[in-house]
PDB file of C-alpha atoms in Angstrom:
ATOM      1  CA  MET A   1     115.870 115.380  92.776  1.00  0.00           C
ATOM      2  CA  TYR A   2     112.841 117.612  93.565  1.00  0.00           C
ATOM      3  CA  PHE A   3     109.274 116.814  95.319  1.00  0.00           C
ATOM      4  CA  GLN A   4     106.057 118.955  94.910  1.00  0.00           C
ATOM      5  CA  LEU A   5     102.829 118.706  96.289  1.00  0.00           C
ATOM      6  CA  HIS A   6      99.832 118.657  93.856  1.00  0.00           C
ATOM      7  CA  ARG A   7      95.961 119.058  94.232  1.00  0.00           C
ATOM      8  CA  ARG A   8      94.144 117.202  92.039  1.00  0.00           C
ATOM      9  CA  ARG A   9      92.478 119.339  89.479  1.00  0.00           C
ATOM     10  CA  ARG A  10      91.127 118.477  86.251  1.00  0.00           C
ATOM     11  CA  GLY A  11      92.267 121.177  83.732  1.00  0.00           C
ATOM     12  CA  ASP A  12      93.791 121.303  80.878  1.00  0.00           C
ATOM     13  CA  PHE A  13      94.773 117.745  79.858  1.00  0.00           C
ATOM     14  CA  THR A  14      92.902 115.457  77.850  1.00  0.00           C
ATOM     15  CA  SER A  15      93.932 112.146  79.126  1.00  0.00           C
ATOM     16  CA  LEU A  16      93.278 110.813  82.098  1.00  0.00           C
ATOM     17  CA  ILE A  17      94.276 107.171  82.933  1.00  0.00           C
ATOM     18  CA  ASN A  18      92.906 105.228  86.072  1.00  0.00           C
ATOM     19  CA  PHE A  19      94.454 101.514  86.381  1.00  0.00           C
ATOM     20  CA  PHE A  20      93.730 102.051  90.457  1.00  0.00           C
ATOM     21  CA  PRO A  21      91.427 103.298  92.203  1.00  0.00           C
ATOM     22  CA  LEU A  22      92.067 106.840  93.113  1.00  0.00           C
ATOM     23  CA  LEU A  23      95.376 106.576  91.347  1.00  0.00           C
ATOM     24  CA  ARG A  24      94.853 108.796  87.944  1.00  0.00           C
ATOM     25  CA  ILE A  25      97.890 109.834  85.579  1.00  0.00           C
ATOM     26  CA  ARG A  26      97.999 113.028  83.849  1.00  0.00           C
ATOM     27  CA  ILE A  27     100.075 112.638  80.665  1.00  0.00           C
ATOM     28  CA  GLY A  28      98.495 114.901  78.816  1.00  0.00           C
ATOM     29  CA  LYS A  29      97.686 114.743  75.314  1.00  0.00           C
ATOM     30  CA  VAL A  30      98.197 111.319  73.644  1.00  0.00           C
ATOM     31  CA  THR A  31      98.739 111.688  70.068  1.00  0.00           C
ATOM     32  CA  GLY A  32      99.890 108.906  68.302  1.00  0.00           C
ATOM     33  CA  GLY A  33     100.658 107.099  71.040  1.00  0.00           C
ATOM     34  CA  SER A  34     104.100 108.525  72.051  1.00  0.00           C
ATOM     35  CA  PRO A  35     106.819 106.099  72.934  1.00  0.00           C
ATOM     36  CA  LEU A  36     107.439 108.572  75.667  1.00  0.00           C
ATOM     37  CA  ILE A  37     104.426 109.373  77.576  1.00  0.00           C
ATOM     38  CA  GLU A  38     103.639 105.525  77.210  1.00  0.00           C
ATOM     39  CA  LEU A  39     107.111 104.711  79.330  1.00  0.00           C
ATOM     40  CA  GLY A  40     105.870 107.511  82.007  1.00  0.00           C
ATOM     41  CA  ALA A  41     102.539 106.010  82.866  1.00  0.00           C
ATOM     42  CA  TYR A  42     104.272 102.805  82.871  1.00  0.00           C
ATOM     43  CA  THR A  43     106.648 104.214  85.055  1.00  0.00           C
ATOM     44  CA  GLN A  44     103.925 105.623  87.276  1.00  0.00           C
ATOM     45  CA  LEU A  45     102.193 102.206  87.074  1.00  0.00           C
ATOM     46  CA  LEU A  46     104.853 100.506  88.492  1.00  0.00           C
ATOM     47  CA  VAL A  47     105.569 102.799  91.035  1.00  0.00           C
ATOM     48  CA  SER A  48     102.238 102.798  92.655  1.00  0.00           C
ATOM     49  CA  TYR A  49     101.934  99.096  92.856  1.00  0.00           C
ATOM     50  CA  THR A  50     105.221  99.120  94.357  1.00  0.00           C
ATOM     51  CA  ILE A  51     103.668 101.480  97.103  1.00  0.00           C
ATOM     52  CA  LEU A  52     100.831  99.049  97.187  1.00  0.00           C
ATOM     53  CA  GLY A  53     103.481  96.256  97.427  1.00  0.00           C
ATOM     54  CA  GLY A  54     104.274  97.608 100.707  1.00  0.00           C
ATOM     55  CA  VAL A  55     101.162  97.432 102.357  1.00  0.00           C
ATOM     56  CA  TYR A  56     100.501  94.148 101.072  1.00  0.00           C
ATOM     57  CA  GLY A  57     103.840  93.365 103.456  1.00  0.00           C
ATOM     58  CA  LEU A  58     102.234  94.602 106.367  1.00  0.00           C
ATOM     59  CA  THR A  59      99.444  92.951 105.640  1.00  0.00           C
ATOM     60  CA  ALA A  60     101.007  89.672 105.900  1.00  0.00           C
ATOM     61  CA  LEU A  61     102.908  90.359 108.756  1.00  0.00           C
ATOM     62  CA  GLY A  62     100.091  89.493 111.077  1.00  0.00           C
ATOM     63  CA  LEU A  63      99.438  86.405 109.360  1.00  0.00           C
ATOM     64  CA  SER A  64     102.581  85.271 109.166  1.00  0.00           C
ATOM     65  CA  LEU A  65     103.351  85.608 112.979  1.00  0.00           C
ATOM     66  CA  ILE A  66     100.116  84.108 113.784  1.00  0.00           C
ATOM     67  CA  TRP A  67     101.049  81.135 111.169  1.00  0.00           C
ATOM     68  CA  GLY A  68     104.827  80.898 112.608  1.00  0.00           C
ATOM     69  CA  VAL A  69     104.044  80.784 115.973  1.00  0.00           C
ATOM     70  CA  MET A  70     100.515  78.916 116.088  1.00  0.00           C
ATOM     71  CA  LYS A  71     101.234  76.906 112.945  1.00  0.00           C
ATOM     72  CA  ALA A  72      97.567  77.612 112.402  1.00  0.00           C
ATOM     73  CA  VAL A  73      95.735  79.413 109.223  1.00  0.00           C
ATOM     74  CA  ASN A  74      93.692  82.430 110.323  1.00  0.00           C
ATOM     75  CA  TRP A  75      91.280  82.434 107.464  1.00  0.00           C
ATOM     76  CA  ALA A  76      89.722  85.805 109.042  1.00  0.00           C
ATOM     77  CA  HIS A  77      92.475  88.003 108.826  1.00  0.00           C
ATOM     78  CA  GLY A  78      91.179  89.649 106.158  1.00  0.00           C
ATOM     79  CA  ASP A  79      87.946  89.944 107.647  1.00  0.00           C
ATOM     80  CA  PHE A  80      89.802  91.927 110.610  1.00  0.00           C
ATOM     81  CA  LEU A  81      91.365  94.093 107.934  1.00  0.00           C
ATOM     82  CA  MET A  82      88.124  95.155 107.272  1.00  0.00           C
ATOM     83  CA  LEU A  83      87.207  95.815 110.485  1.00  0.00           C
ATOM     84  CA  GLY A  84      89.688  97.994 110.393  1.00  0.00           C
ATOM     85  CA  MET A  85      88.741  99.873 107.643  1.00  0.00           C
ATOM     86  CA  TYR A  86      85.381 100.335 109.298  1.00  0.00           C
ATOM     87  CA  VAL A  87      87.059 101.655 112.267  1.00  0.00           C
ATOM     88  CA  ALA A  88      88.401 104.801 110.066  1.00  0.00           C
ATOM     89  CA  PHE A  89      85.316 105.112 108.406  1.00  0.00           C
ATOM     90  CA  TRP A  90      83.109 106.053 111.693  1.00  0.00           C
ATOM     91  CA  THR A  91      86.210 107.241 113.771  1.00  0.00           C
ATOM     92  CA  VAL A  92      86.712 109.606 111.048  1.00  0.00           C
ATOM     93  CA  THR A  93      83.029 110.473 110.176  1.00  0.00           C
ATOM     94  CA  LEU A  94      81.769 110.753 113.530  1.00  0.00           C
ATOM     95  CA  LEU A  95      84.496 111.768 115.432  1.00  0.00           C
ATOM     96  CA  GLY A  96      86.355 113.536 112.671  1.00  0.00           C
ATOM     97  CA  ILE A  97      90.116 112.649 113.962  1.00  0.00           C
ATOM     98  CA  ASP A  98      92.641 112.445 111.457  1.00  0.00           C
ATOM     99  CA  PRO A  99      92.844 108.802 109.830  1.00  0.00           C
ATOM    100  CA  TYR A 100      96.373 108.184 110.986  1.00  0.00           C
ATOM    101  CA  ILE A 101      95.294 108.672 114.533  1.00  0.00           C
ATOM    102  CA  ALA A 102      92.670 106.178 113.730  1.00  0.00           C
ATOM    103  CA  ALA A 103      95.404 103.940 113.167  1.00  0.00           C
ATOM    104  CA  ILE A 104      96.388 103.730 116.641  1.00  0.00           C
ATOM    105  CA  VAL A 105      92.469 103.235 117.512  1.00  0.00           C
ATOM    106  CA  SER A 106      92.291 100.555 115.497  1.00  0.00           C
ATOM    107  CA  PHE A 107      95.179  98.991 116.445  1.00  0.00           C
ATOM    108  CA  ILE A 108      94.373  98.755 120.339  1.00  0.00           C
ATOM    109  CA  LEU A 109      91.019  97.668 119.117  1.00  0.00           C
ATOM    110  CA  LEU A 110      91.628  94.932 116.857  1.00  0.00           C
ATOM    111  CA  GLY A 111      94.327  93.679 119.475  1.00  0.00           C
ATOM    112  CA  LEU A 112      91.722  93.605 122.020  1.00  0.00           C
ATOM    113  CA  LEU A 113      89.155  91.906 119.585  1.00  0.00           C
ATOM    114  CA  GLY A 114      91.996  89.630 118.360  1.00  0.00           C
ATOM    115  CA  MET A 115      93.013  88.362 122.078  1.00  0.00           C
ATOM    116  CA  MET A 116      89.016  87.988 122.810  1.00  0.00           C
ATOM    117  CA  THR A 117      88.465  85.664 119.722  1.00  0.00           C
ATOM    118  CA  HIS A 118      91.744  83.466 120.756  1.00  0.00           C
ATOM    119  CA  ILE A 119      90.512  83.091 124.408  1.00  0.00           C
ATOM    120  CA  ILE A 120      86.851  82.048 122.882  1.00  0.00           C
ATOM    121  CA  ALA A 121      87.542  80.148 120.107  1.00  0.00           C
ATOM    122  CA  ILE A 122      91.382  79.466 119.226  1.00  0.00           C
ATOM    123  CA  GLU A 123      92.975  78.464 122.525  1.00  0.00           C
ATOM    124  CA  PRO A 124      90.257  75.821 123.520  1.00  0.00           C
ATOM    125  CA  VAL A 125      91.160  73.711 120.455  1.00  0.00           C
ATOM    126  CA  VAL A 126      94.531  74.612 119.181  1.00  0.00           C
ATOM    127  CA  GLU A 127      96.193  71.672 121.503  1.00  0.00           C
ATOM    128  CA  LYS A 128      93.821  69.213 121.237  1.00  0.00           C
ATOM    129  CA  PRO A 129      94.402  66.411 118.703  1.00  0.00           C
ATOM    130  CA  GLY A 130      93.538  67.946 115.143  1.00  0.00           C
ATOM    131  CA  GLY A 131      94.031  71.069 116.739  1.00  0.00           C
ATOM    132  CA  HIS A 132      95.502  72.912 113.464  1.00  0.00           C
ATOM    133  CA  GLU A 133      92.636  71.487 111.154  1.00  0.00           C
ATOM    134  CA  ALA A 134      90.053  72.486 114.055  1.00  0.00           C
ATOM    135  CA  THR A 135      91.671  76.117 114.021  1.00  0.00           C
ATOM    136  CA  LEU A 136      91.514  76.456 110.384  1.00  0.00           C
ATOM    137  CA  LEU A 137      87.724  75.655 110.987  1.00  0.00           C
ATOM    138  CA  THR A 138      87.350  77.965 113.603  1.00  0.00           C
ATOM    139  CA  THR A 139      88.969  80.858 111.679  1.00  0.00           C
ATOM    140  CA  LEU A 140      86.731  79.957 108.799  1.00  0.00           C
ATOM    141  CA  GLY A 141      83.459  80.373 111.018  1.00  0.00           C
ATOM    142  CA  ILE A 142      84.765  83.388 112.720  1.00  0.00           C
ATOM    143  CA  SER A 143      85.241  84.994 108.970  1.00  0.00           C
ATOM    144  CA  VAL A 144      81.238  83.942 108.392  1.00  0.00           C
ATOM    145  CA  ILE A 145      80.431  85.901 111.334  1.00  0.00           C
ATOM    146  CA  LEU A 146      82.433  88.840 110.907  1.00  0.00           C
ATOM    147  CA  GLU A 147      81.211  89.078 107.419  1.00  0.00           C
ATOM    148  CA  SER A 148      77.886  88.425 108.165  1.00  0.00           C
ATOM    149  CA  LEU A 149      77.836  90.808 111.178  1.00  0.00           C
ATOM    150  CA  ALA A 150      78.935  93.472 108.864  1.00  0.00           C
ATOM    151  CA  LEU A 151      76.357  93.290 106.444  1.00  0.00           C
ATOM    152  CA  ILE A 152      73.424  93.654 108.931  1.00  0.00           C
ATOM    153  CA  LEU A 153      74.792  96.636 110.927  1.00  0.00           C
ATOM    154  CA  TRP A 154      76.563  98.619 107.702  1.00  0.00           C
ATOM    155  CA  SER A 155      74.903  97.205 104.558  1.00  0.00           C
ATOM    156  CA  PRO A 156      76.593  95.815 101.415  1.00  0.00           C
ATOM    157  CA  SER A 157      76.988  99.585  99.980  1.00  0.00           C
ATOM    158  CA  PRO A 158      80.576 100.150  99.774  1.00  0.00           C
ATOM    159  CA  ARG A 159      81.625 103.266 101.964  1.00  0.00           C
ATOM    160  CA  SER A 160      84.255 105.903 101.817  1.00  0.00           C
ATOM    161  CA  TYR A 161      85.374 108.875 103.668  1.00  0.00           C
ATOM    162  CA  TYR A 162      86.588 112.388 102.642  1.00  0.00           C
ATOM    163  CA  ASN A 163      90.420 112.798 103.726  1.00  0.00           C
ATOM    164  CA  SER A 164      92.553 115.246 102.246  1.00  0.00           C
ATOM    165  CA  TYR A 165      95.754 113.308 102.248  1.00  0.00           C
ATOM    166  CA  LYS A 166      94.269 111.257  99.038  1.00  0.00           C
ATOM    167  CA  ASN A 167      93.697 114.370  97.022  1.00  0.00           C
ATOM    168  CA  THR A 168      97.342 115.663  98.035  1.00  0.00           C
ATOM    169  CA  PHE A 169      99.944 114.115  95.230  1.00  0.00           C
ATOM    170  CA  LEU A 170     103.731 114.026  95.897  1.00  0.00           C
ATOM    171  CA  GLU A 171     105.605 114.009  92.637  1.00  0.00           C
ATOM    172  CA  VAL A 172     109.448 113.091  92.851  1.00  0.00           C
ATOM    173  CA  LEU A 173     111.371 112.713  89.007  1.00  0.00           C
ATOM    174  CA  GLY A 174     108.008 113.385  87.124  1.00  0.00           C
ATOM    175  CA  VAL A 175     106.684 110.235  88.859  1.00  0.00           C
ATOM    176  CA  ARG A 176     103.424 111.093  91.135  1.00  0.00           C
ATOM    177  CA  THR A 177     101.401 109.314  93.790  1.00  0.00           C
ATOM    178  CA  SER A 178      99.014 110.234  96.369  1.00  0.00           C
ATOM    179  CA  VAL A 179     100.521 111.167  99.814  1.00  0.00           C
ATOM    180  CA  ALA A 180      97.778 108.586 101.187  1.00  0.00           C
ATOM    181  CA  GLU A 181      99.795 106.052  99.585  1.00  0.00           C
ATOM    182  CA  ALA A 182     103.045 107.102 100.178  1.00  0.00           C
ATOM    183  CA  ILE A 183     102.066 107.593 103.938  1.00  0.00           C
ATOM    184  CA  ALA A 184     100.885 103.950 103.948  1.00  0.00           C
ATOM    185  CA  PHE A 185     103.920 102.789 102.221  1.00  0.00           C
ATOM    186  CA  MET A 186     106.076 104.413 104.853  1.00  0.00           C
ATOM    187  CA  ILE A 187     104.300 103.635 107.921  1.00  0.00           C
ATOM    188  CA  SER A 188     104.238  99.884 106.719  1.00  0.00           C
ATOM    189  CA  ILE A 189     108.134  99.791 106.604  1.00  0.00           C
ATOM    190  CA  ILE A 190     108.528 101.587 109.914  1.00  0.00           C
ATOM    191  CA  SER A 191     105.884  99.058 111.391  1.00  0.00           C
ATOM    192  CA  ILE A 192     107.778  96.181 110.063  1.00  0.00           C
ATOM    193  CA  VAL A 193     110.998  97.000 111.076  1.00  0.00           C
ATOM    194  CA  ALA A 194     109.372  97.741 114.676  1.00  0.00           C
ATOM    195  CA  VAL A 195     108.194  94.684 114.858  1.00  0.00           C
ATOM    196  CA  ASP A 196     110.942  93.077 114.028  1.00  0.00           C
ATOM    197  CA  GLN A 197     112.889  95.117 117.034  1.00  0.00           C
ATOM    198  CA  PHE A 198     110.438  94.113 119.153  1.00  0.00           C
ATOM    199  CA  LEU A 199     110.984  90.793 118.631  1.00  0.00           C
ATOM    200  CA  ARG A 200     115.062  90.998 118.864  1.00  0.00           C
ATOM    201  CA  ARG A 201     114.952  93.103 121.467  1.00  0.00           C
ATOM    202  CA  VAL A 202     111.968  92.783 123.923  1.00  0.00           C
ATOM    203  CA  ARG A 203     111.492  89.821 126.011  1.00  0.00           C
ATOM    204  CA  ILE A 204     108.393  88.836 125.003  1.00  0.00           C
ATOM    205  CA  GLY A 205     109.383  89.327 121.385  1.00  0.00           C
ATOM    206  CA  LYS A 206     112.291  87.070 122.699  1.00  0.00           C
ATOM    207  CA  ALA A 207     109.584  84.462 123.819  1.00  0.00           C
ATOM    208  CA  ILE A 208     107.727  84.412 121.003  1.00  0.00           C
ATOM    209  CA  ARG A 209     110.678  83.646 118.938  1.00  0.00           C
ATOM    210  CA  ALA A 210     111.654  80.745 121.304  1.00  0.00           C
ATOM    211  CA  VAL A 211     107.826  79.377 120.943  1.00  0.00           C
ATOM    212  CA  SER A 212     108.299  79.549 117.255  1.00  0.00           C
ATOM    213  CA  GLN A 213     110.886  77.597 117.056  1.00  0.00           C
ATOM    214  CA  ASN A 214     110.439  75.235 119.690  1.00  0.00           C
ATOM    215  CA  PRO A 215     107.579  74.984 121.765  1.00  0.00           C
ATOM    216  CA  ILE A 216     108.273  72.268 123.843  1.00  0.00           C
ATOM    217  CA  GLY A 217     111.763  73.500 124.741  1.00  0.00           C
ATOM    218  CA  ALA A 218     110.340  76.830 125.602  1.00  0.00           C
ATOM    219  CA  ARG A 219     107.656  75.586 127.947  1.00  0.00           C
ATOM    220  CA  VAL A 220     110.542  73.467 129.441  1.00  0.00           C
ATOM    221  CA  VAL A 221     112.470  76.833 130.107  1.00  0.00           C
ATOM    222  CA  GLY A 222     109.539  78.382 131.853  1.00  0.00           C
ATOM    223  CA  ILE A 223     107.966  80.192 129.156  1.00  0.00           C
ATOM    224  CA  ASP A 224     104.142  80.460 129.592  1.00  0.00           C
ATOM    225  CA  VAL A 225     102.988  78.926 125.994  1.00  0.00           C
ATOM    226  CA  PRO A 226      99.375  79.894 125.911  1.00  0.00           C
ATOM    227  CA  ARG A 227     100.449  83.528 127.095  1.00  0.00           C
ATOM    228  CA  ILE A 228     102.835  83.921 124.089  1.00  0.00           C
ATOM    229  CA  ARG A 229     100.095  82.408 121.670  1.00  0.00           C
ATOM    230  CA  LEU A 230      97.587  84.645 123.166  1.00  0.00           C
ATOM    231  CA  MET A 231      99.638  87.987 122.696  1.00  0.00           C
ATOM    232  CA  THR A 232     100.723  86.935 119.129  1.00  0.00           C
ATOM    233  CA  PHE A 233      97.366  86.307 118.051  1.00  0.00           C
ATOM    234  CA  GLY A 234      96.428  89.627 119.498  1.00  0.00           C
ATOM    235  CA  LEU A 235      99.250  91.143 117.610  1.00  0.00           C
ATOM    236  CA  GLY A 236      98.570  89.771 114.310  1.00  0.00           C
ATOM    237  CA  VAL A 237      95.013  91.227 114.614  1.00  0.00           C
ATOM    238  CA  ALA A 238      96.260  94.439 115.619  1.00  0.00           C
ATOM    239  CA  LEU A 239      98.471  94.676 112.602  1.00  0.00           C
ATOM    240  CA  ALA A 240      95.647  93.702 110.443  1.00  0.00           C
ATOM    241  CA  GLY A 241      93.462  96.276 111.889  1.00  0.00           C
ATOM    242  CA  MET A 242      96.141  99.334 111.002  1.00  0.00           C
ATOM    243  CA  ALA A 243      96.601  98.159 107.683  1.00  0.00           C
ATOM    244  CA  GLY A 244      92.915  98.284 107.275  1.00  0.00           C
ATOM    245  CA  VAL A 245      93.079 101.746 108.598  1.00  0.00           C
ATOM    246  CA  LEU A 246      95.815 102.499 106.090  1.00  0.00           C
ATOM    247  CA  VAL A 247      94.278 100.903 102.918  1.00  0.00           C
ATOM    248  CA  SER A 248      90.685 102.982 103.490  1.00  0.00           C
ATOM    249  CA  THR A 249      92.807 106.331 102.926  1.00  0.00           C
ATOM    250  CA  PHE A 250      93.173 105.464  99.543  1.00  0.00           C
ATOM    251  CA  TYR A 251      90.844 102.732  98.425  1.00  0.00           C
ATOM    252  CA  PRO A 252      87.121 103.968  98.331  1.00  0.00           C
ATOM    253  CA  ASN A 253      85.551 100.552  98.709  1.00  0.00           C
ATOM    254  CA  ILE A 254      84.875  99.999 102.115  1.00  0.00           C
ATOM    255  CA  ARG A 255      82.517  97.095 102.574  1.00  0.00           C
ATOM    256  CA  PRO A 256      81.661  94.072 104.236  1.00  0.00           C
ATOM    257  CA  LEU A 257      83.739  91.725 101.815  1.00  0.00           C
ATOM    258  CA  ALA A 258      86.585  93.831 101.429  1.00  0.00           C
ATOM    259  CA  GLY A 259      88.770  91.429 103.377  1.00  0.00           C
ATOM    260  CA  SER A 260      88.942  88.715 101.038  1.00  0.00           C
ATOM    261  CA  VAL A 261      90.941  90.690  98.083  1.00  0.00           C
ATOM    262  CA  TRP A 262      93.666  91.366 101.018  1.00  0.00           C
ATOM    263  CA  ASP A 263      93.369  88.060 102.627  1.00  0.00           C
ATOM    264  CA  ILE A 264      94.465  86.360  99.486  1.00  0.00           C
ATOM    265  CA  ALA A 265      97.021  88.563  98.880  1.00  0.00           C
ATOM    266  CA  SER A 266      98.117  87.883 102.136  1.00  0.00           C
ATOM    267  CA  TYR A 267      98.301  84.405 102.220  1.00  0.00           C
ATOM    268  CA  VAL A 268     100.379  84.546  98.481  1.00  0.00           C
ATOM    269  CA  VAL A 269     102.853  87.128 100.043  1.00  0.00           C
ATOM    270  CA  VAL A 270     103.435  84.750 103.209  1.00  0.00           C
ATOM    271  CA  ILE A 271     104.227  81.875 100.966  1.00  0.00           C
ATOM    272  CA  PHE A 272     106.411  83.916  98.334  1.00  0.00           C
ATOM    273  CA  ALA A 273     108.275  84.963 101.698  1.00  0.00           C
ATOM    274  CA  GLY A 274     108.457  81.610 103.063  1.00  0.00           C
ATOM    275  CA  LEU A 275     106.863  80.887 106.453  1.00  0.00           C
ATOM    276  CA  GLY A 276     107.303  82.965 109.377  1.00  0.00           C
ATOM    277  CA  THR A 277     110.273  85.499 107.931  1.00  0.00           C
ATOM    278  CA  ILE A 278     109.968  89.082 108.681  1.00  0.00           C
ATOM    279  CA  TYR A 279     111.823  90.806 106.080  1.00  0.00           C
ATOM    280  CA  GLY A 280     110.874  88.684 103.461  1.00  0.00           C
ATOM    281  CA  VAL A 281     107.242  90.305 103.429  1.00  0.00           C
ATOM    282  CA  ILE A 282     108.636  93.202 102.672  1.00  0.00           C
ATOM    283  CA  PHE A 283     110.389  92.081  99.380  1.00  0.00           C
ATOM    284  CA  ALA A 284     107.363  89.479  98.780  1.00  0.00           C
ATOM    285  CA  GLY A 285     105.056  92.430  98.849  1.00  0.00           C
ATOM    286  CA  ILE A 286     106.751  94.761  97.146  1.00  0.00           C
ATOM    287  CA  LEU A 287     107.453  91.881  94.441  1.00  0.00           C
ATOM    288  CA  ILE A 288     103.743  91.210  94.382  1.00  0.00           C
ATOM    289  CA  GLY A 289     102.960  94.760  93.690  1.00  0.00           C
ATOM    290  CA  ILE A 290     105.418  95.130  90.468  1.00  0.00           C
ATOM    291  CA  LEU A 291     104.169  91.959  89.328  1.00  0.00           C
ATOM    292  CA  GLU A 292     100.763  93.328  89.458  1.00  0.00           C
ATOM    293  CA  GLY A 293     102.011  96.529  88.035  1.00  0.00           C
ATOM    294  CA  LEU A 294     103.492  94.364  85.373  1.00  0.00           C
ATOM    295  CA  GLY A 295     100.541  92.309  84.968  1.00  0.00           C
ATOM    296  CA  THR A 296      98.271  95.363  84.110  1.00  0.00           C
ATOM    297  CA  ILE A 297     100.970  96.550  81.762  1.00  0.00           C
ATOM    298  CA  ILE A 298     100.904  93.397  79.637  1.00  0.00           C
ATOM    299  CA  PHE A 299      97.127  92.157  80.180  1.00  0.00           C
ATOM    300  CA  SER A 300      94.848  94.594  81.450  1.00  0.00           C
ATOM    301  CA  ASN A 301      93.759  95.757  85.001  1.00  0.00           C
ATOM    302  CA  ALA A 302      91.413  92.854  84.815  1.00  0.00           C
ATOM    303  CA  PHE A 303      93.652  90.335  84.156  1.00  0.00           C
ATOM    304  CA  ARG A 304      96.464  91.912  86.265  1.00  0.00           C
ATOM    305  CA  GLN A 305      96.645  88.714  88.780  1.00  0.00           C
ATOM    306  CA  ILE A 306      97.701  86.309  85.574  1.00  0.00           C
ATOM    307  CA  LEU A 307     101.379  86.986  86.189  1.00  0.00           C
ATOM    308  CA  VAL A 308     101.392  86.955  90.121  1.00  0.00           C
ATOM    309  CA  TYR A 309     100.166  83.555  90.147  1.00  0.00           C
ATOM    310  CA  ALA A 310     102.335  82.420  87.385  1.00  0.00           C
ATOM    311  CA  VAL A 311     105.352  83.056  89.226  1.00  0.00           C
ATOM    312  CA  PHE A 312     103.557  81.714  92.356  1.00  0.00           C
ATOM    313  CA  LEU A 313     103.358  78.506  90.980  1.00  0.00           C
ATOM    314  CA  MET A 314     106.958  78.264  89.744  1.00  0.00           C
ATOM    315  CA  ILE A 315     108.185  79.269  93.215  1.00  0.00           C
ATOM    316  CA  LEU A 316     106.077  76.591  94.495  1.00  0.00           C
ATOM    317  CA  LEU A 317     107.515  73.823  92.502  1.00  0.00           C
ATOM    318  CA  LEU A 318     111.235  75.385  92.812  1.00  0.00           C
ATOM    319  CA  ARG A 319     111.069  76.553  96.352  1.00  0.00           C
ATOM    320  CA  PRO A 320     108.285  75.323  98.390  1.00  0.00           C
ATOM    321  CA  GLN A 321     109.641  77.021 101.405  1.00  0.00           C
ATOM    322  CA  GLY A 322     109.412  80.479  99.920  1.00  0.00           C
ATOM    323  CA  LEU A 323     111.891  82.649  98.745  1.00  0.00           C
ATOM    324  CA  PHE A 324     113.463  83.131 102.144  1.00  0.00           C
ATOM    325  CA  GLY A 325     112.338  80.276 103.959  1.00  0.00           C
ATOM    326  CA  LYS A 326     115.932  79.429 105.042  1.00  0.00           C
ATOM    327  CA  ALA A 327     117.457  82.172 104.658  1.00  0.00           C
ATOM    328  CA  LEU A 328     115.723  84.567 107.379  1.00  0.00           C
ATOM    329  CA  ARG A 329     114.826  83.347 110.895  1.00  0.00           C
ATOM    330  CA  ARG A 330     111.498  82.357 111.818  1.00  0.00           C
ATOM    331  CA  VAL A 331     109.642  84.464 114.307  1.00  0.00           C
TER     332      VAL A 331
END
């Protein structure tokens, strides 16, 4: 096994395949469609989408926490991720800081924004009759507000920023990926494990688990359920903000409506995994990434979602609780 770092350059090869933004596969001269060349390109593609699947898992984790604890659907989840992308853009371009430091900034800022949103718009309706439906409509309204504000403040034009990570490549056994994608994958996995340990070992985390399993019983034993809901919503939004920064390091399309794509992917991951599961979102995120890669190979990049939703519908029919709905604990 060996590792090599490569700076992107255009040189003596004549064919570049670009299946995914910023993922360019150098395969040399294509003469007669060599099976070995195609196999290498397909392997490259599957690895890239597997890495993307890890980021899907982190994106879905915040949604899964909120859904599991509050039994509420947050339709603005993707828009908070979009705000995280803009936090990365502005902090890197104006302050010149490293984008991974911007991830910490985004985690804090979006966490505070999430808690403010919860106090103003979620908590007043969540325990009222029809509270779940009201929460659904409230978060939908928040989504519209955030997208409209982003359009007014930053225009529909896509933005991107320069960072050296996406122009540097890591090669392992002939399979190449950008350092930005590799770091995003590693941080996503580490973050998911860290959240799991937080829920297992920290007192507040244990309280979050208790509220998710039995909110009435948790209230009886003295847990401040509204406070736990507040912290859970803040944590879920903070994770979305951090995921937005990681996505922005390799996804050159920061725009006000960018969150909708990740929003849908997050819901699919959560339902694949099973409501409220933690490690299930890692598996489900990677599974969706692999299915997207296979869909690109079998159909085309434009129709890569066909395979994802075909398997999604099949799982809904066979296991409505998701792949890990009973095997893993709820949070």
